[in-house]
């Protein structure tokens, strides 16, 4: 059994997963897209090189985003097209990292999700802004770790922000600001099962809750309602490994912020590394039967 972890950067998640796969008897490699080279010649099977070493993975685990996204998604598509199965494939990662797709899927399936508009010009912004109102929240269409997420309170600031985006041929993604407590909830879903939930409290910027921006955390008890909603959202995004972010509306009702298809899965609960390891091994075992 052999697997390649294709990652954005060599995080603690990647190192721990690599070590536990190796300890369990799986031949495992971990690489960023820039570490890999391909050779195709004379109709032969695609050859994959890590540095100068030929490797033959039976399965690829996709974990690319941000700076590794463009080349990483192309490689994942190439692996699939050449017959190498990909867990968390290019389609899953591409759609999960796109906030527009997240919003479309959640609204289409009737989930509570902030009112959203996506505009590409000032005329549309002026016409549709009443749907979300001020203050509003703006986010990049493609992003992670709370990067460039901000709250805007007034029209001059909003139009200044929008003109900058339009000048770069970028769309503006705006959402109604939801009344919420000083925390949200991250549910880790692995193999379509909710495994761990925790509260994320406001970081130093006083707005985002991402642990990477200084947010803090506390364990969260998973009610049946919370567990069911997180697992349903993971299936809607076809993502076997994801983090579902939610806001509490009341004790048993939640609004979904987004489904993150490349979430951290080690800290603050290392047991989830074993959950991912078991998922990869289960997929490898299924492949060995074919």
PDB file of C-alpha atoms in Angstrom:
ATOM      1  CA  UNK A   1       0.000   0.000   0.000  1.00  0.00           C
ATOM      2  CA  UNK A   2       1.368   3.402  -0.930  1.00  0.00           C
ATOM      3  CA  UNK A   3       0.044   6.961  -0.755  1.00  0.00           C
ATOM      4  CA  UNK A   4       1.236  10.427  -1.712  1.00  0.00           C
ATOM      5  CA  UNK A   5       0.131  13.402   0.393  1.00  0.00           C
ATOM      6  CA  UNK A   6       0.087  16.434  -1.901  1.00  0.00           C
ATOM      7  CA  UNK A   7       0.204  19.448   0.419  1.00  0.00           C
ATOM      8  CA  UNK A   8       0.350  23.227   0.355  1.00  0.00           C
ATOM      9  CA  UNK A   9       3.097  23.382   2.976  1.00  0.00           C
ATOM     10  CA  UNK A  10       4.688  20.954   5.402  1.00  0.00           C
ATOM     11  CA  UNK A  11       2.473  21.685   8.394  1.00  0.00           C
ATOM     12  CA  UNK A  12       2.179  19.770  11.661  1.00  0.00           C
ATOM     13  CA  UNK A  13      -0.852  18.025  10.139  1.00  0.00           C
ATOM     14  CA  UNK A  14       1.214  16.675   7.249  1.00  0.00           C
ATOM     15  CA  UNK A  15       4.135  15.552   9.419  1.00  0.00           C
ATOM     16  CA  UNK A  16       1.931  13.730  11.920  1.00  0.00           C
ATOM     17  CA  UNK A  17      -0.148  12.052   9.217  1.00  0.00           C
ATOM     18  CA  UNK A  18       2.982  10.961   7.342  1.00  0.00           C
ATOM     19  CA  UNK A  19       4.499   9.491  10.503  1.00  0.00           C
ATOM     20  CA  UNK A  20       1.353   7.613  11.505  1.00  0.00           C
ATOM     21  CA  UNK A  21       0.799   6.200   8.041  1.00  0.00           C
ATOM     22  CA  UNK A  22       4.405   4.988   7.983  1.00  0.00           C
ATOM     23  CA  UNK A  23       4.101   3.496  11.477  1.00  0.00           C
ATOM     24  CA  UNK A  24       0.983   1.595  10.369  1.00  0.00           C
ATOM     25  CA  UNK A  25       2.832  -0.055   7.483  1.00  0.00           C
ATOM     26  CA  UNK A  26       1.845   2.266   4.622  1.00  0.00           C
ATOM     27  CA  UNK A  27       4.554   3.451   2.229  1.00  0.00           C
ATOM     28  CA  UNK A  28       3.900   7.191   2.305  1.00  0.00           C
ATOM     29  CA  UNK A  29       5.420  10.260   0.685  1.00  0.00           C
ATOM     30  CA  UNK A  30       4.588  13.919   1.280  1.00  0.00           C
ATOM     31  CA  UNK A  31       5.312  16.623  -1.271  1.00  0.00           C
ATOM     32  CA  UNK A  32       4.294  20.065  -2.428  1.00  0.00           C
ATOM     33  CA  UNK A  33       3.415  20.541  -6.113  1.00  0.00           C
ATOM     34  CA  UNK A  34       6.823  22.142  -6.717  1.00  0.00           C
ATOM     35  CA  UNK A  35       8.573  18.967  -5.504  1.00  0.00           C
ATOM     36  CA  UNK A  36       7.071  16.807  -8.253  1.00  0.00           C
ATOM     37  CA  UNK A  37       7.879  16.141 -11.898  1.00  0.00           C
ATOM     38  CA  UNK A  38       6.016  14.028 -14.441  1.00  0.00           C
ATOM     39  CA  UNK A  39       7.078  12.060 -17.515  1.00  0.00           C
ATOM     40  CA  UNK A  40       4.789  10.788 -20.261  1.00  0.00           C
ATOM     41  CA  UNK A  41       6.351   8.899 -23.125  1.00  0.00           C
ATOM     42  CA  UNK A  42       5.215   6.571 -25.881  1.00  0.00           C
ATOM     43  CA  UNK A  43       1.785   5.823 -24.452  1.00  0.00           C
ATOM     44  CA  UNK A  44       3.252   4.461 -21.231  1.00  0.00           C
ATOM     45  CA  UNK A  45       1.791   4.949 -17.760  1.00  0.00           C
ATOM     46  CA  UNK A  46       2.487   8.374 -16.266  1.00  0.00           C
ATOM     47  CA  UNK A  47       5.743   8.403 -14.308  1.00  0.00           C
ATOM     48  CA  UNK A  48       5.910  10.531 -11.165  1.00  0.00           C
ATOM     49  CA  UNK A  49       9.156  11.795  -9.653  1.00  0.00           C
ATOM     50  CA  UNK A  50       9.724  13.230  -6.183  1.00  0.00           C
ATOM     51  CA  UNK A  51      12.928  15.130  -6.775  1.00  0.00           C
ATOM     52  CA  UNK A  52      14.904  12.615  -8.864  1.00  0.00           C
ATOM     53  CA  UNK A  53      13.232   9.556  -7.311  1.00  0.00           C
ATOM     54  CA  UNK A  54      10.538   7.614  -9.146  1.00  0.00           C
ATOM     55  CA  UNK A  55       7.535   6.991  -6.887  1.00  0.00           C
ATOM     56  CA  UNK A  56       4.431   4.895  -7.579  1.00  0.00           C
ATOM     57  CA  UNK A  57       1.553   5.887  -5.279  1.00  0.00           C
ATOM     58  CA  UNK A  58      -1.558   3.732  -5.249  1.00  0.00           C
ATOM     59  CA  UNK A  59      -3.565   6.673  -3.898  1.00  0.00           C
ATOM     60  CA  UNK A  60      -3.115  10.436  -3.605  1.00  0.00           C
ATOM     61  CA  UNK A  61      -4.459  12.487  -0.695  1.00  0.00           C
ATOM     62  CA  UNK A  62      -5.129  16.044  -1.904  1.00  0.00           C
ATOM     63  CA  UNK A  63      -4.367  18.879   0.531  1.00  0.00           C
ATOM     64  CA  UNK A  64      -3.490  21.911  -1.617  1.00  0.00           C
ATOM     65  CA  UNK A  65      -4.721  25.500  -1.336  1.00  0.00           C
ATOM     66  CA  UNK A  66      -3.580  29.134  -1.467  1.00  0.00           C
ATOM     67  CA  UNK A  67      -0.143  29.457  -3.096  1.00  0.00           C
ATOM     68  CA  UNK A  68      -0.108  25.759  -4.106  1.00  0.00           C
ATOM     69  CA  UNK A  69      -3.644  25.746  -5.446  1.00  0.00           C
ATOM     70  CA  UNK A  70      -3.246  26.291  -9.191  1.00  0.00           C
ATOM     71  CA  UNK A  71      -0.471  23.768  -9.864  1.00  0.00           C
ATOM     72  CA  UNK A  72      -1.759  21.455  -7.137  1.00  0.00           C
ATOM     73  CA  UNK A  73      -5.249  21.154  -8.609  1.00  0.00           C
ATOM     74  CA  UNK A  74      -3.778  20.546 -12.076  1.00  0.00           C
ATOM     75  CA  UNK A  75      -1.644  17.719 -10.694  1.00  0.00           C
ATOM     76  CA  UNK A  76      -4.606  16.149  -8.893  1.00  0.00           C
ATOM     77  CA  UNK A  77      -6.591  16.221 -12.143  1.00  0.00           C
ATOM     78  CA  UNK A  78      -3.636  14.693 -13.999  1.00  0.00           C
ATOM     79  CA  UNK A  79      -3.411  11.855 -11.459  1.00  0.00           C
ATOM     80  CA  UNK A  80      -7.123  11.098 -11.784  1.00  0.00           C
ATOM     81  CA  UNK A  81      -6.975  11.182 -15.592  1.00  0.00           C
ATOM     82  CA  UNK A  82      -4.042   8.762 -15.545  1.00  0.00           C
ATOM     83  CA  UNK A  83      -5.874   6.300 -13.305  1.00  0.00           C
ATOM     84  CA  UNK A  84      -4.443   7.190  -9.870  1.00  0.00           C
ATOM     85  CA  UNK A  85      -7.370   7.618  -7.420  1.00  0.00           C
ATOM     86  CA  UNK A  86      -7.421  10.867  -5.448  1.00  0.00           C
ATOM     87  CA  UNK A  87      -9.005  11.271  -2.022  1.00  0.00           C
ATOM     88  CA  UNK A  88     -10.124  14.895  -1.607  1.00  0.00           C
ATOM     89  CA  UNK A  89      -9.835  15.327  -5.355  1.00  0.00           C
ATOM     90  CA  UNK A  90      -9.418  18.458  -7.459  1.00  0.00           C
ATOM     91  CA  UNK A  91     -13.162  19.066  -7.778  1.00  0.00           C
ATOM     92  CA  UNK A  92     -13.708  18.779  -4.019  1.00  0.00           C
ATOM     93  CA  UNK A  93     -10.831  21.115  -3.180  1.00  0.00           C
ATOM     94  CA  UNK A  94     -11.653  23.618  -5.929  1.00  0.00           C
ATOM     95  CA  UNK A  95     -15.319  23.938  -4.982  1.00  0.00           C
ATOM     96  CA  UNK A  96     -14.727  23.835  -1.231  1.00  0.00           C
ATOM     97  CA  UNK A  97     -12.191  26.655  -1.398  1.00  0.00           C
ATOM     98  CA  UNK A  98     -14.567  28.832  -3.437  1.00  0.00           C
ATOM     99  CA  UNK A  99     -16.907  30.856  -1.227  1.00  0.00           C
ATOM    100  CA  UNK A 100     -19.295  31.497  -4.123  1.00  0.00           C
ATOM    101  CA  UNK A 101     -19.804  27.753  -4.627  1.00  0.00           C
ATOM    102  CA  UNK A 102     -20.175  27.251  -0.866  1.00  0.00           C
ATOM    103  CA  UNK A 103     -22.931  29.869  -0.752  1.00  0.00           C
ATOM    104  CA  UNK A 104     -24.727  28.551  -3.837  1.00  0.00           C
ATOM    105  CA  UNK A 105     -24.755  24.973  -2.516  1.00  0.00           C
ATOM    106  CA  UNK A 106     -25.899  25.931   0.983  1.00  0.00           C
ATOM    107  CA  UNK A 107     -28.653  28.267  -0.207  1.00  0.00           C
ATOM    108  CA  UNK A 108     -29.813  25.849  -2.926  1.00  0.00           C
ATOM    109  CA  UNK A 109     -30.275  23.069  -0.380  1.00  0.00           C
ATOM    110  CA  UNK A 110     -32.114  25.276   2.089  1.00  0.00           C
ATOM    111  CA  UNK A 111     -29.524  25.631   4.823  1.00  0.00           C
ATOM    112  CA  UNK A 112     -29.417  28.702   7.021  1.00  0.00           C
ATOM    113  CA  UNK A 113     -26.580  30.785   5.550  1.00  0.00           C
ATOM    114  CA  UNK A 114     -25.932  34.529   5.520  1.00  0.00           C
ATOM    115  CA  UNK A 115     -27.637  36.510   2.732  1.00  0.00           C
ATOM    116  CA  UNK A 116     -24.982  36.866   0.035  1.00  0.00           C
ATOM    117  CA  UNK A 117     -24.359  38.915  -3.094  1.00  0.00           C
ATOM    118  CA  UNK A 118     -21.518  38.645  -5.593  1.00  0.00           C
ATOM    119  CA  UNK A 119     -21.073  41.670  -7.844  1.00  0.00           C
ATOM    120  CA  UNK A 120     -18.679  42.646 -10.615  1.00  0.00           C
ATOM    121  CA  UNK A 121     -19.470  46.341 -11.128  1.00  0.00           C
ATOM    122  CA  UNK A 122     -20.561  49.439  -9.208  1.00  0.00           C
ATOM    123  CA  UNK A 123     -24.028  49.566 -10.760  1.00  0.00           C
ATOM    124  CA  UNK A 124     -24.840  46.062  -9.497  1.00  0.00           C
ATOM    125  CA  UNK A 125     -23.342  46.870  -6.100  1.00  0.00           C
ATOM    126  CA  UNK A 126     -25.559  49.902  -5.691  1.00  0.00           C
ATOM    127  CA  UNK A 127     -28.644  47.979  -6.757  1.00  0.00           C
ATOM    128  CA  UNK A 128     -28.130  44.782  -4.739  1.00  0.00           C
ATOM    129  CA  UNK A 129     -26.535  46.169  -1.574  1.00  0.00           C
ATOM    130  CA  UNK A 130     -29.956  46.498   0.078  1.00  0.00           C
ATOM    131  CA  UNK A 131     -30.109  42.676   0.162  1.00  0.00           C
ATOM    132  CA  UNK A 132     -27.277  42.516   2.710  1.00  0.00           C
ATOM    133  CA  UNK A 133     -27.224  46.032   4.153  1.00  0.00           C
ATOM    134  CA  UNK A 134     -24.545  47.684   6.250  1.00  0.00           C
ATOM    135  CA  UNK A 135     -22.475  46.752   8.096  1.00  0.00           C
ATOM    136  CA  UNK A 136     -21.519  43.861   5.820  1.00  0.00           C
ATOM    137  CA  UNK A 137     -18.743  41.307   5.620  1.00  0.00           C
ATOM    138  CA  UNK A 138     -16.479  41.075   2.572  1.00  0.00           C
ATOM    139  CA  UNK A 139     -14.358  38.048   1.757  1.00  0.00           C
ATOM    140  CA  UNK A 140     -12.130  36.963  -1.139  1.00  0.00           C
ATOM    141  CA  UNK A 141     -13.788  34.339  -3.351  1.00  0.00           C
ATOM    142  CA  UNK A 142     -10.763  32.099  -2.822  1.00  0.00           C
ATOM    143  CA  UNK A 143      -9.176  32.239   0.603  1.00  0.00           C
ATOM    144  CA  UNK A 144      -8.316  30.471   3.821  1.00  0.00           C
ATOM    145  CA  UNK A 145      -7.349  31.109   7.460  1.00  0.00           C
ATOM    146  CA  UNK A 146      -9.510  34.239   7.663  1.00  0.00           C
ATOM    147  CA  UNK A 147      -7.217  36.085   5.268  1.00  0.00           C
ATOM    148  CA  UNK A 148      -8.646  39.400   3.954  1.00  0.00           C
ATOM    149  CA  UNK A 149     -11.998  38.875   5.679  1.00  0.00           C
ATOM    150  CA  UNK A 150     -13.244  42.209   6.987  1.00  0.00           C
ATOM    151  CA  UNK A 151     -16.278  44.073   8.248  1.00  0.00           C
ATOM    152  CA  UNK A 152     -17.266  47.273   6.450  1.00  0.00           C
ATOM    153  CA  UNK A 153     -19.522  49.819   8.156  1.00  0.00           C
ATOM    154  CA  UNK A 154     -20.125  52.611   5.626  1.00  0.00           C
ATOM    155  CA  UNK A 155     -20.725  53.226   1.930  1.00  0.00           C
ATOM    156  CA  UNK A 156     -17.546  55.233   1.117  1.00  0.00           C
ATOM    157  CA  UNK A 157     -15.352  52.485   2.561  1.00  0.00           C
ATOM    158  CA  UNK A 158     -17.323  49.785   0.736  1.00  0.00           C
ATOM    159  CA  UNK A 159     -17.164  51.492  -2.663  1.00  0.00           C
ATOM    160  CA  UNK A 160     -13.443  52.212  -2.227  1.00  0.00           C
ATOM    161  CA  UNK A 161     -12.870  48.515  -1.487  1.00  0.00           C
ATOM    162  CA  UNK A 162     -15.071  47.464  -4.418  1.00  0.00           C
ATOM    163  CA  UNK A 163     -13.358  49.738  -6.957  1.00  0.00           C
ATOM    164  CA  UNK A 164      -9.996  48.254  -5.981  1.00  0.00           C
ATOM    165  CA  UNK A 165     -11.362  44.751  -6.589  1.00  0.00           C
ATOM    166  CA  UNK A 166     -13.062  45.660  -9.873  1.00  0.00           C
ATOM    167  CA  UNK A 167      -9.859  47.289 -11.155  1.00  0.00           C
ATOM    168  CA  UNK A 168      -8.167  43.884 -10.731  1.00  0.00           C
ATOM    169  CA  UNK A 169     -11.032  42.104 -12.544  1.00  0.00           C
ATOM    170  CA  UNK A 170     -12.149  40.532  -9.265  1.00  0.00           C
ATOM    171  CA  UNK A 171     -15.698  40.013  -8.082  1.00  0.00           C
ATOM    172  CA  UNK A 172     -16.826  41.362  -4.711  1.00  0.00           C
ATOM    173  CA  UNK A 173     -18.376  38.833  -2.327  1.00  0.00           C
ATOM    174  CA  UNK A 174     -20.497  40.409   0.407  1.00  0.00           C
ATOM    175  CA  UNK A 175     -22.590  38.877   3.156  1.00  0.00           C
ATOM    176  CA  UNK A 176     -25.065  40.213   5.662  1.00  0.00           C
ATOM    177  CA  UNK A 177     -23.424  40.436   9.085  1.00  0.00           C
ATOM    178  CA  UNK A 178     -25.151  37.963  11.387  1.00  0.00           C
ATOM    179  CA  UNK A 179     -25.815  38.746  15.018  1.00  0.00           C
ATOM    180  CA  UNK A 180     -23.739  36.156  16.832  1.00  0.00           C
ATOM    181  CA  UNK A 181     -21.961  35.454  20.106  1.00  0.00           C
ATOM    182  CA  UNK A 182     -18.207  36.084  20.401  1.00  0.00           C
ATOM    183  CA  UNK A 183     -17.552  32.601  19.038  1.00  0.00           C
ATOM    184  CA  UNK A 184     -18.401  30.153  16.304  1.00  0.00           C
ATOM    185  CA  UNK A 185     -18.143  26.376  16.043  1.00  0.00           C
ATOM    186  CA  UNK A 186     -15.820  24.235  13.934  1.00  0.00           C
ATOM    187  CA  UNK A 187     -16.903  20.615  13.429  1.00  0.00           C
ATOM    188  CA  UNK A 188     -14.293  18.256  12.011  1.00  0.00           C
ATOM    189  CA  UNK A 189     -15.859  15.720   9.680  1.00  0.00           C
ATOM    190  CA  UNK A 190     -13.712  12.754   8.624  1.00  0.00           C
ATOM    191  CA  UNK A 191     -15.013   9.980   6.378  1.00  0.00           C
ATOM    192  CA  UNK A 192     -18.342  11.858   6.453  1.00  0.00           C
ATOM    193  CA  UNK A 193     -18.599  11.405  10.231  1.00  0.00           C
ATOM    194  CA  UNK A 194     -18.496  14.299  12.700  1.00  0.00           C
ATOM    195  CA  UNK A 195     -15.539  13.461  14.937  1.00  0.00           C
ATOM    196  CA  UNK A 196     -14.779  16.555  17.008  1.00  0.00           C
ATOM    197  CA  UNK A 197     -16.256  19.996  17.615  1.00  0.00           C
ATOM    198  CA  UNK A 198     -14.819  23.051  19.294  1.00  0.00           C
ATOM    199  CA  UNK A 199     -15.746  26.668  19.919  1.00  0.00           C
ATOM    200  CA  UNK A 200     -13.479  29.270  18.316  1.00  0.00           C
ATOM    201  CA  UNK A 201     -13.393  32.594  20.147  1.00  0.00           C
ATOM    202  CA  UNK A 202     -12.566  35.989  18.691  1.00  0.00           C
ATOM    203  CA  UNK A 203      -8.948  36.669  17.795  1.00  0.00           C
ATOM    204  CA  UNK A 204      -7.027  39.877  18.438  1.00  0.00           C
ATOM    205  CA  UNK A 205      -8.613  41.617  15.443  1.00  0.00           C
ATOM    206  CA  UNK A 206     -11.949  41.425  17.279  1.00  0.00           C
ATOM    207  CA  UNK A 207     -13.734  39.940  14.257  1.00  0.00           C
ATOM    208  CA  UNK A 208     -12.327  36.635  12.964  1.00  0.00           C
ATOM    209  CA  UNK A 209     -12.130  33.479  15.075  1.00  0.00           C
ATOM    210  CA  UNK A 210      -9.498  31.518  13.154  1.00  0.00           C
ATOM    211  CA  UNK A 211      -6.918  29.887  15.421  1.00  0.00           C
ATOM    212  CA  UNK A 212      -4.267  30.899  12.872  1.00  0.00           C
ATOM    213  CA  UNK A 213      -5.067  34.585  13.530  1.00  0.00           C
ATOM    214  CA  UNK A 214      -4.943  34.282  17.305  1.00  0.00           C
ATOM    215  CA  UNK A 215      -8.375  32.902  18.111  1.00  0.00           C
ATOM    216  CA  UNK A 216      -8.742  30.655  21.151  1.00  0.00           C
ATOM    217  CA  UNK A 217     -10.767  27.473  21.580  1.00  0.00           C
ATOM    218  CA  UNK A 218     -12.776  25.371  23.982  1.00  0.00           C
ATOM    219  CA  UNK A 219     -14.323  21.907  23.453  1.00  0.00           C
ATOM    220  CA  UNK A 220     -17.915  21.874  22.223  1.00  0.00           C
ATOM    221  CA  UNK A 221     -20.402  19.113  22.967  1.00  0.00           C
ATOM    222  CA  UNK A 222     -21.821  17.721  19.727  1.00  0.00           C
ATOM    223  CA  UNK A 223     -25.605  17.616  19.895  1.00  0.00           C
ATOM    224  CA  UNK A 224     -27.490  15.393  17.459  1.00  0.00           C
ATOM    225  CA  UNK A 225     -28.579  18.495  15.538  1.00  0.00           C
ATOM    226  CA  UNK A 226     -25.017  19.833  15.236  1.00  0.00           C
ATOM    227  CA  UNK A 227     -23.605  16.446  14.240  1.00  0.00           C
ATOM    228  CA  UNK A 228     -26.299  15.844  11.632  1.00  0.00           C
ATOM    229  CA  UNK A 229     -25.955  19.278  10.046  1.00  0.00           C
ATOM    230  CA  UNK A 230     -22.151  19.029   9.794  1.00  0.00           C
ATOM    231  CA  UNK A 231     -22.297  15.573   8.199  1.00  0.00           C
ATOM    232  CA  UNK A 232     -24.964  16.665   5.723  1.00  0.00           C
ATOM    233  CA  UNK A 233     -22.881  19.682   4.689  1.00  0.00           C
ATOM    234  CA  UNK A 234     -19.815  17.476   4.153  1.00  0.00           C
ATOM    235  CA  UNK A 235     -21.848  15.249   1.824  1.00  0.00           C
ATOM    236  CA  UNK A 236     -23.237  18.235  -0.064  1.00  0.00           C
ATOM    237  CA  UNK A 237     -19.649  19.292  -0.822  1.00  0.00           C
ATOM    238  CA  UNK A 238     -18.583  15.658  -1.496  1.00  0.00           C
ATOM    239  CA  UNK A 239     -15.769  16.214   1.002  1.00  0.00           C
ATOM    240  CA  UNK A 240     -14.696  13.204   3.111  1.00  0.00           C
ATOM    241  CA  UNK A 241     -12.357  15.443   5.136  1.00  0.00           C
ATOM    242  CA  UNK A 242     -13.598  18.900   5.986  1.00  0.00           C
ATOM    243  CA  UNK A 243     -14.285  21.452   8.674  1.00  0.00           C
ATOM    244  CA  UNK A 244     -17.842  22.784   8.876  1.00  0.00           C
ATOM    245  CA  UNK A 245     -18.068  26.240  10.450  1.00  0.00           C
ATOM    246  CA  UNK A 246     -21.336  27.284  12.090  1.00  0.00           C
ATOM    247  CA  UNK A 247     -22.855  30.101  14.148  1.00  0.00           C
ATOM    248  CA  UNK A 248     -25.272  29.415  16.999  1.00  0.00           C
ATOM    249  CA  UNK A 249     -28.692  30.971  16.384  1.00  0.00           C
ATOM    250  CA  UNK A 250     -30.081  29.400  19.542  1.00  0.00           C
ATOM    251  CA  UNK A 251     -29.484  26.240  21.554  1.00  0.00           C
ATOM    252  CA  UNK A 252     -30.404  23.792  18.763  1.00  0.00           C
ATOM    253  CA  UNK A 253     -30.316  25.891  15.590  1.00  0.00           C
ATOM    254  CA  UNK A 254     -27.281  26.918  13.586  1.00  0.00           C
ATOM    255  CA  UNK A 255     -26.320  28.918  10.520  1.00  0.00           C
ATOM    256  CA  UNK A 256     -23.568  27.491   8.330  1.00  0.00           C
ATOM    257  CA  UNK A 257     -20.688  29.858   7.609  1.00  0.00           C
ATOM    258  CA  UNK A 258     -18.866  27.581   5.153  1.00  0.00           C
ATOM    259  CA  UNK A 259     -17.459  24.137   4.508  1.00  0.00           C
ATOM    260  CA  UNK A 260     -13.650  24.194   4.564  1.00  0.00           C
ATOM    261  CA  UNK A 261     -12.180  21.330   2.522  1.00  0.00           C
ATOM    262  CA  UNK A 262      -8.587  21.766   3.740  1.00  0.00           C
ATOM    263  CA  UNK A 263      -8.986  22.270   7.500  1.00  0.00           C
ATOM    264  CA  UNK A 264      -6.383  21.566  10.150  1.00  0.00           C
ATOM    265  CA  UNK A 265      -6.989  18.113  11.610  1.00  0.00           C
ATOM    266  CA  UNK A 266      -4.342  17.730  14.328  1.00  0.00           C
ATOM    267  CA  UNK A 267      -4.256  20.465  16.990  1.00  0.00           C
ATOM    268  CA  UNK A 268      -6.235  20.807  19.229  1.00  0.00           C
ATOM    269  CA  UNK A 269      -7.188  17.106  18.979  1.00  0.00           C
ATOM    270  CA  UNK A 270      -4.511  14.734  17.684  1.00  0.00           C
ATOM    271  CA  UNK A 271      -6.964  11.827  17.646  1.00  0.00           C
ATOM    272  CA  UNK A 272      -8.258  13.237  14.366  1.00  0.00           C
ATOM    273  CA  UNK A 273      -4.920  12.446  12.700  1.00  0.00           C
ATOM    274  CA  UNK A 274      -5.657   8.774  13.391  1.00  0.00           C
ATOM    275  CA  UNK A 275      -9.139   9.257  11.914  1.00  0.00           C
ATOM    276  CA  UNK A 276      -7.621  10.558   8.656  1.00  0.00           C
ATOM    277  CA  UNK A 277      -5.062   7.749   8.700  1.00  0.00           C
ATOM    278  CA  UNK A 278      -7.859   5.165   9.042  1.00  0.00           C
ATOM    279  CA  UNK A 279      -9.761   6.761   6.158  1.00  0.00           C
ATOM    280  CA  UNK A 280      -6.711   6.581   3.871  1.00  0.00           C
ATOM    281  CA  UNK A 281      -6.039   2.971   4.848  1.00  0.00           C
ATOM    282  CA  UNK A 282      -9.666   2.034   4.236  1.00  0.00           C
ATOM    283  CA  UNK A 283      -9.467   3.513   0.743  1.00  0.00           C
ATOM    284  CA  UNK A 284      -6.196   1.684   0.072  1.00  0.00           C
ATOM    285  CA  UNK A 285      -7.751  -1.603   1.218  1.00  0.00           C
ATOM    286  CA  UNK A 286     -10.705  -1.065  -1.119  1.00  0.00           C
ATOM    287  CA  UNK A 287      -8.319  -0.380  -3.994  1.00  0.00           C
ATOM    288  CA  UNK A 288      -6.441  -3.615  -3.271  1.00  0.00           C
ATOM    289  CA  UNK A 289      -9.668  -5.531  -3.907  1.00  0.00           C
ATOM    290  CA  UNK A 290     -10.063  -4.128  -7.410  1.00  0.00           C
TER     291      UNK A 290
END
